[in-house]
mmCIF file with all atom_site columns, C-alpha atoms in Angstrom:
data_model
loop_
_atom_site.group_PDB
_atom_site.id
_atom_site.type_symbol
_atom_site.label_atom_id
_atom_site.label_alt_id
_atom_site.label_comp_id
_atom_site.label_asym_id
_atom_site.label_entity_id
_atom_site.label_seq_id
_atom_site.pdbx_PDB_ins_code
_atom_site.Cartn_x
_atom_site.Cartn_y
_atom_site.Cartn_z
_atom_site.occupancy
_atom_site.B_iso_or_equiv
_atom_site.pdbx_formal_charge
_atom_site.auth_seq_id
_atom_site.auth_comp_id
_atom_site.auth_asym_id
_atom_site.auth_atom_id
_atom_site.pdbx_PDB_model_num
ATOM 1   C CA . MET A 1 1   ? 0.000   0.000  0.000  1.00 0.00 ? 1   MET A CA 1
ATOM 2   C CA . LYS A 1 2   ? 1.350   3.417  -0.928 1.00 0.00 ? 2   LYS A CA 1
ATOM 3   C CA . ARG A 1 3   ? 2.165   5.955  1.765  1.00 0.00 ? 3   ARG A CA 1
ATOM 4   C CA . ASP A 1 4   ? -0.610  8.315  0.568  1.00 0.00 ? 4   ASP A CA 1
ATOM 5   C CA . GLU A 1 5   ? -3.193  5.522  0.823  1.00 0.00 ? 5   GLU A CA 1
ATOM 6   C CA . GLN A 1 6   ? -1.981  4.659  4.334  1.00 0.00 ? 6   GLN A CA 1
ATOM 7   C CA . ALA A 1 7   ? -2.227  8.302  5.356  1.00 0.00 ? 7   ALA A CA 1
ATOM 8   C CA . LEU A 1 8   ? -5.754  8.607  3.962  1.00 0.00 ? 8   LEU A CA 1
ATOM 9   C CA . ARG A 1 9   ? -6.875  5.425  5.728  1.00 0.00 ? 9   ARG A CA 1
ATOM 10  C CA . ALA A 1 10  ? -5.386  6.700  8.986  1.00 0.00 ? 10  ALA A CA 1
ATOM 11  C CA . LEU A 1 11  ? -7.058  10.106 8.503  1.00 0.00 ? 11  LEU A CA 1
ATOM 12  C CA . GLN A 1 12  ? -10.421 8.425  7.918  1.00 0.00 ? 12  GLN A CA 1
ATOM 13  C CA . ALA A 1 13  ? -9.902  6.213  10.999 1.00 0.00 ? 13  ALA A CA 1
ATOM 14  C CA . ALA A 1 14  ? -9.105  9.291  13.096 1.00 0.00 ? 14  ALA A CA 1
ATOM 15  C CA . LEU A 1 15  ? -12.230 10.981 11.753 1.00 0.00 ? 15  LEU A CA 1
ATOM 16  C CA . ALA A 1 16  ? -14.332 7.907  12.604 1.00 0.00 ? 16  ALA A CA 1
ATOM 17  C CA . ALA A 1 17  ? -12.870 7.904  16.114 1.00 0.00 ? 17  ALA A CA 1
ATOM 18  C CA . GLU A 1 18  ? -13.676 11.594 16.524 1.00 0.00 ? 18  GLU A CA 1
ATOM 19  C CA . HIS A 1 19  ? -17.277 10.940 15.421 1.00 0.00 ? 19  HIS A CA 1
ATOM 20  C CA . ALA A 1 20  ? -17.511 8.216  18.059 1.00 0.00 ? 20  ALA A CA 1
ATOM 21  C CA . ALA A 1 21  ? -15.913 10.439 20.722 1.00 0.00 ? 21  ALA A CA 1
ATOM 22  C CA . VAL A 1 22  ? -18.388 13.249 20.037 1.00 0.00 ? 22  VAL A CA 1
ATOM 23  C CA . TYR A 1 23  ? -21.237 10.776 20.447 1.00 0.00 ? 23  TYR A CA 1
ATOM 24  C CA . GLY A 1 24  ? -19.664 9.298  23.573 1.00 0.00 ? 24  GLY A CA 1
ATOM 25  C CA . TYR A 1 25  ? -19.190 12.682 25.189 1.00 0.00 ? 25  TYR A CA 1
ATOM 26  C CA . GLY A 1 26  ? -22.903 13.300 24.662 1.00 0.00 ? 26  GLY A CA 1
ATOM 27  C CA . VAL A 1 27  ? -23.481 10.318 26.933 1.00 0.00 ? 27  VAL A CA 1
ATOM 28  C CA . VAL A 1 28  ? -20.788 11.457 29.365 1.00 0.00 ? 28  VAL A CA 1
ATOM 29  C CA . GLY A 1 29  ? -22.355 14.921 29.574 1.00 0.00 ? 29  GLY A CA 1
ATOM 30  C CA . GLY A 1 30  ? -25.701 13.434 30.505 1.00 0.00 ? 30  GLY A CA 1
ATOM 31  C CA . ARG A 1 31  ? -24.283 11.444 33.421 1.00 0.00 ? 31  ARG A CA 1
ATOM 32  C CA . ILE A 1 32  ? -21.251 13.372 34.663 1.00 0.00 ? 32  ILE A CA 1
ATOM 33  C CA . ALA A 1 33  ? -21.284 15.039 38.078 1.00 0.00 ? 33  ALA A CA 1
ATOM 34  C CA . GLU A 1 34  ? -21.780 18.798 38.172 1.00 0.00 ? 34  GLU A CA 1
ATOM 35  C CA . GLY A 1 35  ? -18.176 19.420 39.230 1.00 0.00 ? 35  GLY A CA 1
ATOM 36  C CA . ARG A 1 36  ? -16.778 17.875 36.028 1.00 0.00 ? 36  ARG A CA 1
ATOM 37  C CA . ARG A 1 37  ? -19.272 19.179 33.471 1.00 0.00 ? 37  ARG A CA 1
ATOM 38  C CA . THR A 1 38  ? -16.962 21.984 32.353 1.00 0.00 ? 38  THR A CA 1
ATOM 39  C CA . GLU A 1 39  ? -14.211 19.439 31.713 1.00 0.00 ? 39  GLU A CA 1
ATOM 40  C CA . ALA A 1 40  ? -16.611 17.205 29.774 1.00 0.00 ? 40  ALA A CA 1
ATOM 41  C CA . ARG A 1 41  ? -17.829 20.162 27.706 1.00 0.00 ? 41  ARG A CA 1
ATOM 42  C CA . ALA A 1 42  ? -14.257 21.205 26.894 1.00 0.00 ? 42  ALA A CA 1
ATOM 43  C CA . ALA A 1 43  ? -13.436 17.661 25.739 1.00 0.00 ? 43  ALA A CA 1
ATOM 44  C CA . TYR A 1 44  ? -16.635 17.508 23.673 1.00 0.00 ? 44  TYR A CA 1
ATOM 45  C CA . ASP A 1 45  ? -15.757 20.820 22.008 1.00 0.00 ? 45  ASP A CA 1
ATOM 46  C CA . ALA A 1 46  ? -12.171 19.692 21.354 1.00 0.00 ? 46  ALA A CA 1
ATOM 47  C CA . HIS A 1 47  ? -13.360 16.500 19.667 1.00 0.00 ? 47  HIS A CA 1
ATOM 48  C CA . ARG A 1 48  ? -15.887 18.402 17.561 1.00 0.00 ? 48  ARG A CA 1
ATOM 49  C CA . ALA A 1 49  ? -13.149 20.784 16.406 1.00 0.00 ? 49  ALA A CA 1
ATOM 50  C CA . ARG A 1 50  ? -10.792 17.902 15.556 1.00 0.00 ? 50  ARG A CA 1
ATOM 51  C CA . ARG A 1 51  ? -13.619 16.072 13.759 1.00 0.00 ? 51  ARG A CA 1
ATOM 52  C CA . ASP A 1 52  ? -14.389 19.126 11.644 1.00 0.00 ? 52  ASP A CA 1
ATOM 53  C CA . ALA A 1 53  ? -10.707 19.733 10.831 1.00 0.00 ? 53  ALA A CA 1
ATOM 54  C CA . LEU A 1 54  ? -10.215 16.101 9.802  1.00 0.00 ? 54  LEU A CA 1
ATOM 55  C CA . ALA A 1 55  ? -13.312 16.194 7.585  1.00 0.00 ? 55  ALA A CA 1
ATOM 56  C CA . ARG A 1 56  ? -11.952 19.315 5.848  1.00 0.00 ? 56  ARG A CA 1
ATOM 57  C CA . GLU A 1 57  ? -8.564  17.661 5.397  1.00 0.00 ? 57  GLU A CA 1
ATOM 58  C CA . VAL A 1 58  ? -10.071 14.516 3.884  1.00 0.00 ? 58  VAL A CA 1
ATOM 59  C CA . ARG A 1 59  ? -12.192 16.634 1.529  1.00 0.00 ? 59  ARG A CA 1
ATOM 60  C CA . GLY A 1 60  ? -9.056  18.588 0.603  1.00 0.00 ? 60  GLY A CA 1
ATOM 61  C CA . LEU A 1 61  ? -7.521  15.310 -0.533 1.00 0.00 ? 61  LEU A CA 1
ATOM 62  C CA . GLY A 1 62  ? -10.450 14.820 -2.905 1.00 0.00 ? 62  GLY A CA 1
ATOM 63  C CA . THR A 1 63  ? -12.132 12.089 -0.871 1.00 0.00 ? 63  THR A CA 1
ATOM 64  C CA . GLU A 1 64  ? -15.497 11.938 0.834  1.00 0.00 ? 64  GLU A CA 1
ATOM 65  C CA . PRO A 1 65  ? -15.059 11.925 4.633  1.00 0.00 ? 65  PRO A CA 1
ATOM 66  C CA . VAL A 1 66  ? -16.363 8.913  6.521  1.00 0.00 ? 66  VAL A CA 1
ATOM 67  C CA . ALA A 1 67  ? -19.809 9.734  7.896  1.00 0.00 ? 67  ALA A CA 1
ATOM 68  C CA . ALA A 1 68  ? -20.819 9.498  11.523 1.00 0.00 ? 68  ALA A CA 1
ATOM 69  C CA . SER A 1 69  ? -23.060 6.619  12.481 1.00 0.00 ? 69  SER A CA 1
ATOM 70  C CA . ALA A 1 70  ? -26.546 7.399  13.723 1.00 0.00 ? 70  ALA A CA 1
ATOM 71  C CA . ALA A 1 71  ? -25.715 5.668  17.018 1.00 0.00 ? 71  ALA A CA 1
ATOM 72  C CA . TYR A 1 72  ? -22.811 3.868  18.661 1.00 0.00 ? 72  TYR A CA 1
ATOM 73  C CA . ALA A 1 73  ? -22.840 0.930  21.054 1.00 0.00 ? 73  ALA A CA 1
ATOM 74  C CA . LEU A 1 74  ? -21.131 1.881  24.280 1.00 0.00 ? 74  LEU A CA 1
ATOM 75  C CA . PRO A 1 75  ? -18.394 -0.436 25.626 1.00 0.00 ? 75  PRO A CA 1
ATOM 76  C CA . PHE A 1 76  ? -20.314 -0.718 28.920 1.00 0.00 ? 76  PHE A CA 1
ATOM 77  C CA . ALA A 1 77  ? -23.448 0.663  30.556 1.00 0.00 ? 77  ALA A CA 1
ATOM 78  C CA . VAL A 1 78  ? -23.180 4.240  31.814 1.00 0.00 ? 78  VAL A CA 1
ATOM 79  C CA . PRO A 1 79  ? -25.803 4.595  34.553 1.00 0.00 ? 79  PRO A CA 1
ATOM 80  C CA . ASP A 1 80  ? -24.022 7.140  36.762 1.00 0.00 ? 80  ASP A CA 1
ATOM 81  C CA . ALA A 1 81  ? -21.225 9.691  37.158 1.00 0.00 ? 81  ALA A CA 1
ATOM 82  C CA . PRO A 1 82  ? -18.413 7.230  38.012 1.00 0.00 ? 82  PRO A CA 1
ATOM 83  C CA . THR A 1 83  ? -19.065 5.185  34.868 1.00 0.00 ? 83  THR A CA 1
ATOM 84  C CA . ALA A 1 84  ? -19.328 8.408  32.843 1.00 0.00 ? 84  ALA A CA 1
ATOM 85  C CA . VAL A 1 85  ? -15.804 9.253  34.000 1.00 0.00 ? 85  VAL A CA 1
ATOM 86  C CA . ARG A 1 86  ? -14.663 5.753  33.047 1.00 0.00 ? 86  ARG A CA 1
ATOM 87  C CA . LEU A 1 87  ? -16.263 6.161  29.603 1.00 0.00 ? 87  LEU A CA 1
ATOM 88  C CA . ALA A 1 88  ? -14.516 9.505  29.085 1.00 0.00 ? 88  ALA A CA 1
ATOM 89  C CA . ALA A 1 89  ? -11.135 7.890  29.848 1.00 0.00 ? 89  ALA A CA 1
ATOM 90  C CA . GLU A 1 90  ? -11.944 5.022  27.473 1.00 0.00 ? 90  GLU A CA 1
ATOM 91  C CA . LEU A 1 91  ? -12.923 7.449  24.709 1.00 0.00 ? 91  LEU A CA 1
ATOM 92  C CA . GLU A 1 92  ? -9.624  9.273  25.077 1.00 0.00 ? 92  GLU A CA 1
ATOM 93  C CA . ASP A 1 93  ? -7.650  6.018  25.049 1.00 0.00 ? 93  ASP A CA 1
ATOM 94  C CA . ARG A 1 94  ? -9.330  4.953  21.824 1.00 0.00 ? 94  ARG A CA 1
ATOM 95  C CA . VAL A 1 95  ? -8.804  8.322  20.183 1.00 0.00 ? 95  VAL A CA 1
ATOM 96  C CA . ALA A 1 96  ? -5.143  8.259  21.236 1.00 0.00 ? 96  ALA A CA 1
ATOM 97  C CA . GLY A 1 97  ? -4.798  4.868  19.557 1.00 0.00 ? 97  GLY A CA 1
ATOM 98  C CA . VAL A 1 98  ? -5.979  6.064  16.176 1.00 0.00 ? 98  VAL A CA 1
ATOM 99  C CA . TYR A 1 99  ? -3.837  9.191  16.390 1.00 0.00 ? 99  TYR A CA 1
ATOM 100 C CA . SER A 1 100 ? -0.879  6.939  17.120 1.00 0.00 ? 100 SER A CA 1
ATOM 101 C CA . ASP A 1 101 ? -1.662  5.173  13.840 1.00 0.00 ? 101 ASP A CA 1
ATOM 102 C CA . LEU A 1 102 ? -1.922  8.550  12.086 1.00 0.00 ? 102 LEU A CA 1
ATOM 103 C CA . VAL A 1 103 ? 1.490   9.579  13.454 1.00 0.00 ? 103 VAL A CA 1
ATOM 104 C CA . ARG A 1 104 ? 2.976   6.369  12.028 1.00 0.00 ? 104 ARG A CA 1
ATOM 105 C CA . ALA A 1 105 ? 1.289   6.840  8.641  1.00 0.00 ? 105 ALA A CA 1
ATOM 106 C CA . THR A 1 106 ? 2.143   10.491 7.992  1.00 0.00 ? 106 THR A CA 1
ATOM 107 C CA . THR A 1 107 ? 5.006   12.962 7.810  1.00 0.00 ? 107 THR A CA 1
ATOM 108 C CA . GLY A 1 108 ? 5.593   16.669 8.190  1.00 0.00 ? 108 GLY A CA 1
ATOM 109 C CA . ALA A 1 109 ? 2.865   19.003 9.403  1.00 0.00 ? 109 ALA A CA 1
ATOM 110 C CA . ARG A 1 110 ? 0.208   16.273 9.362  1.00 0.00 ? 110 ARG A CA 1
ATOM 111 C CA . ARG A 1 111 ? 2.371   14.117 11.645 1.00 0.00 ? 111 ARG A CA 1
ATOM 112 C CA . ARG A 1 112 ? 2.956   17.049 14.014 1.00 0.00 ? 112 ARG A CA 1
ATOM 113 C CA . GLU A 1 113 ? -0.793  17.707 14.171 1.00 0.00 ? 113 GLU A CA 1
ATOM 114 C CA . ALA A 1 114 ? -1.507  14.024 14.825 1.00 0.00 ? 114 ALA A CA 1
ATOM 115 C CA . ALA A 1 115 ? 1.139   13.945 17.561 1.00 0.00 ? 115 ALA A CA 1
ATOM 116 C CA . GLY A 1 116 ? -0.494  16.982 19.147 1.00 0.00 ? 116 GLY A CA 1
ATOM 117 C CA . ALA A 1 117 ? -3.909  15.300 19.030 1.00 0.00 ? 117 ALA A CA 1
ATOM 118 C CA . LEU A 1 118 ? -2.402  12.132 20.545 1.00 0.00 ? 118 LEU A CA 1
ATOM 119 C CA . ARG A 1 119 ? -0.857  14.178 23.353 1.00 0.00 ? 119 ARG A CA 1
ATOM 120 C CA . GLU A 1 120 ? -4.128  16.028 24.048 1.00 0.00 ? 120 GLU A CA 1
ATOM 121 C CA . ALA A 1 121 ? -6.093  12.761 24.209 1.00 0.00 ? 121 ALA A CA 1
ATOM 122 C CA . ALA A 1 122 ? -3.492  11.206 26.502 1.00 0.00 ? 122 ALA A CA 1
ATOM 123 C CA . VAL A 1 123 ? -3.613  14.202 28.848 1.00 0.00 ? 123 VAL A CA 1
ATOM 124 C CA . ARG A 1 124 ? -7.413  14.120 28.957 1.00 0.00 ? 124 ARG A CA 1
ATOM 125 C CA . ALA A 1 125 ? -7.316  10.358 29.667 1.00 0.00 ? 125 ALA A CA 1
ATOM 126 C CA . VAL A 1 126 ? -4.949  10.951 32.587 1.00 0.00 ? 126 VAL A CA 1
ATOM 127 C CA . ARG A 1 127 ? -7.220  13.647 33.974 1.00 0.00 ? 127 ARG A CA 1
ATOM 128 C CA . TRP A 1 128 ? -10.278 11.420 33.717 1.00 0.00 ? 128 TRP A CA 1
ATOM 129 C CA . ARG A 1 129 ? -8.571  8.304  35.022 1.00 0.00 ? 129 ARG A CA 1
ATOM 130 C CA . GLY A 1 130 ? -6.389  9.958  37.612 1.00 0.00 ? 130 GLY A CA 1
ATOM 131 C CA . GLY A 1 131 ? -3.324  8.067  36.343 1.00 0.00 ? 131 GLY A CA 1
ATOM 132 C CA . SER A 1 132 ? -1.362  7.462  33.178 1.00 0.00 ? 132 SER A CA 1
ATOM 133 C CA . VAL A 1 133 ? -0.129  4.624  31.019 1.00 0.00 ? 133 VAL A CA 1
ATOM 134 C CA . ALA A 1 134 ? 3.467   4.213  29.886 1.00 0.00 ? 134 ALA A CA 1
ATOM 135 C CA . PHE A 1 135 ? 2.799   4.481  26.155 1.00 0.00 ? 135 PHE A CA 1
ATOM 136 C CA . PRO A 1 136 ? -0.463  6.349  25.438 1.00 0.00 ? 136 PRO A CA 1
ATOM 137 C CA . GLY A 1 137 ? -1.963  5.431  22.105 1.00 0.00 ? 137 GLY A CA 1
ATOM 138 C CA . LEU A 1 138 ? -0.122  2.135  21.821 1.00 0.00 ? 138 LEU A CA 1
ATOM 139 C CA . ALA A 1 139 ? -2.606  -0.614 22.619 1.00 0.00 ? 139 ALA A CA 1
ATOM 140 C CA . GLU A 1 140 ? 0.091   -3.276 22.790 1.00 0.00 ? 140 GLU A CA 1
ATOM 141 C CA . ARG A 1 141 ? 1.864   -1.282 25.537 1.00 0.00 ? 141 ARG A CA 1
ATOM 142 C CA . ALA A 1 142 ? -1.168  0.038  27.440 1.00 0.00 ? 142 ALA A CA 1
ATOM 143 C CA . GLY A 1 143 ? -3.038  -3.255 27.678 1.00 0.00 ? 143 GLY A CA 1
ATOM 144 C CA . THR A 1 144 ? -6.050  -1.921 25.736 1.00 0.00 ? 144 THR A CA 1
ATOM 145 C CA . ASP A 1 145 ? -7.228  -2.693 22.246 1.00 0.00 ? 145 ASP A CA 1
ATOM 146 C CA . THR A 1 146 ? -8.069  0.408  20.235 1.00 0.00 ? 146 THR A CA 1
ATOM 147 C CA . GLY A 1 147 ? -7.883  -1.274 16.859 1.00 0.00 ? 147 GLY A CA 1
ATOM 148 C CA . GLU A 1 148 ? -6.140  0.169  13.829 1.00 0.00 ? 148 GLU A CA 1
ATOM 149 C CA . ALA A 1 149 ? -9.349  1.164  12.092 1.00 0.00 ? 149 ALA A CA 1
ATOM 150 C CA . GLY A 1 150 ? -10.846 3.113  14.997 1.00 0.00 ? 150 GLY A CA 1
ATOM 151 C CA . PRO A 1 151 ? -14.259 2.209  16.350 1.00 0.00 ? 151 PRO A CA 1
ATOM 152 C CA . SER A 1 152 ? -15.111 -1.447 15.970 1.00 0.00 ? 152 SER A CA 1
ATOM 153 C CA . VAL A 1 153 ? -18.457 -2.982 15.174 1.00 0.00 ? 153 VAL A CA 1
ATOM 154 C CA . SER A 1 154 ? -20.206 -4.544 18.121 1.00 0.00 ? 154 SER A CA 1
ATOM 155 C CA . PRO A 1 155 ? -22.679 -7.409 18.009 1.00 0.00 ? 155 PRO A CA 1
ATOM 156 C CA . PRO A 1 156 ? -26.112 -6.415 16.702 1.00 0.00 ? 156 PRO A CA 1
ATOM 157 C CA . VAL A 1 157 ? -28.185 -4.297 19.041 1.00 0.00 ? 157 VAL A CA 1
ATOM 158 C CA . SER A 1 158 ? -31.906 -4.238 18.286 1.00 0.00 ? 158 SER A CA 1
ATOM 159 C CA . GLY A 1 159 ? -31.274 -5.948 14.976 1.00 0.00 ? 159 GLY A CA 1
ATOM 160 C CA . THR A 1 160 ? -28.582 -3.581 13.656 1.00 0.00 ? 160 THR A CA 1
ATOM 161 C CA . ALA A 1 161 ? -24.844 -3.502 14.100 1.00 0.00 ? 161 ALA A CA 1
ATOM 162 C CA . ARG A 1 162 ? -23.530 -0.224 15.453 1.00 0.00 ? 162 ARG A CA 1
ATOM 163 C CA . PRO A 1 163 ? -19.915 0.873  15.812 1.00 0.00 ? 163 PRO A CA 1
ATOM 164 C CA . THR A 1 164 ? -18.729 0.989  19.374 1.00 0.00 ? 164 THR A CA 1
ATOM 165 C CA . VAL A 1 165 ? -17.583 4.172  20.962 1.00 0.00 ? 165 VAL A CA 1
#
């Protein structure tokens, strides 16, 4: 696969992850404790801005950006504030993973931007979790599985498969 194709696939995966993060932060915002709502809103806004920038970049390459799904299956139930915090950390870990792939697939300014996005996601994950991992964005080092292609497809829910957040 040519380097340009790898970069485009990684850009589309990052865009898909940002779509999922925006959705996930909608859930987080509905369950998060009052004291952390500002933090959740800032993360939501950051992911929306990254999503929009990635969509513009993909369009600039002459390709149609991957569309957001209508709904995403959450990795676990989010009935209260503590699980909302856990979901926020999970969202950031998954976003960091796809930005790690984008760093590997690109060069120059695009790589610097991806590294910045990876760093921002890792910092947000630490804030949500209250601790860090040795190699943010690298699933094989962190003990999590983010998947190279971003959000994965979960088993059917109500008869339809939905990407997971």
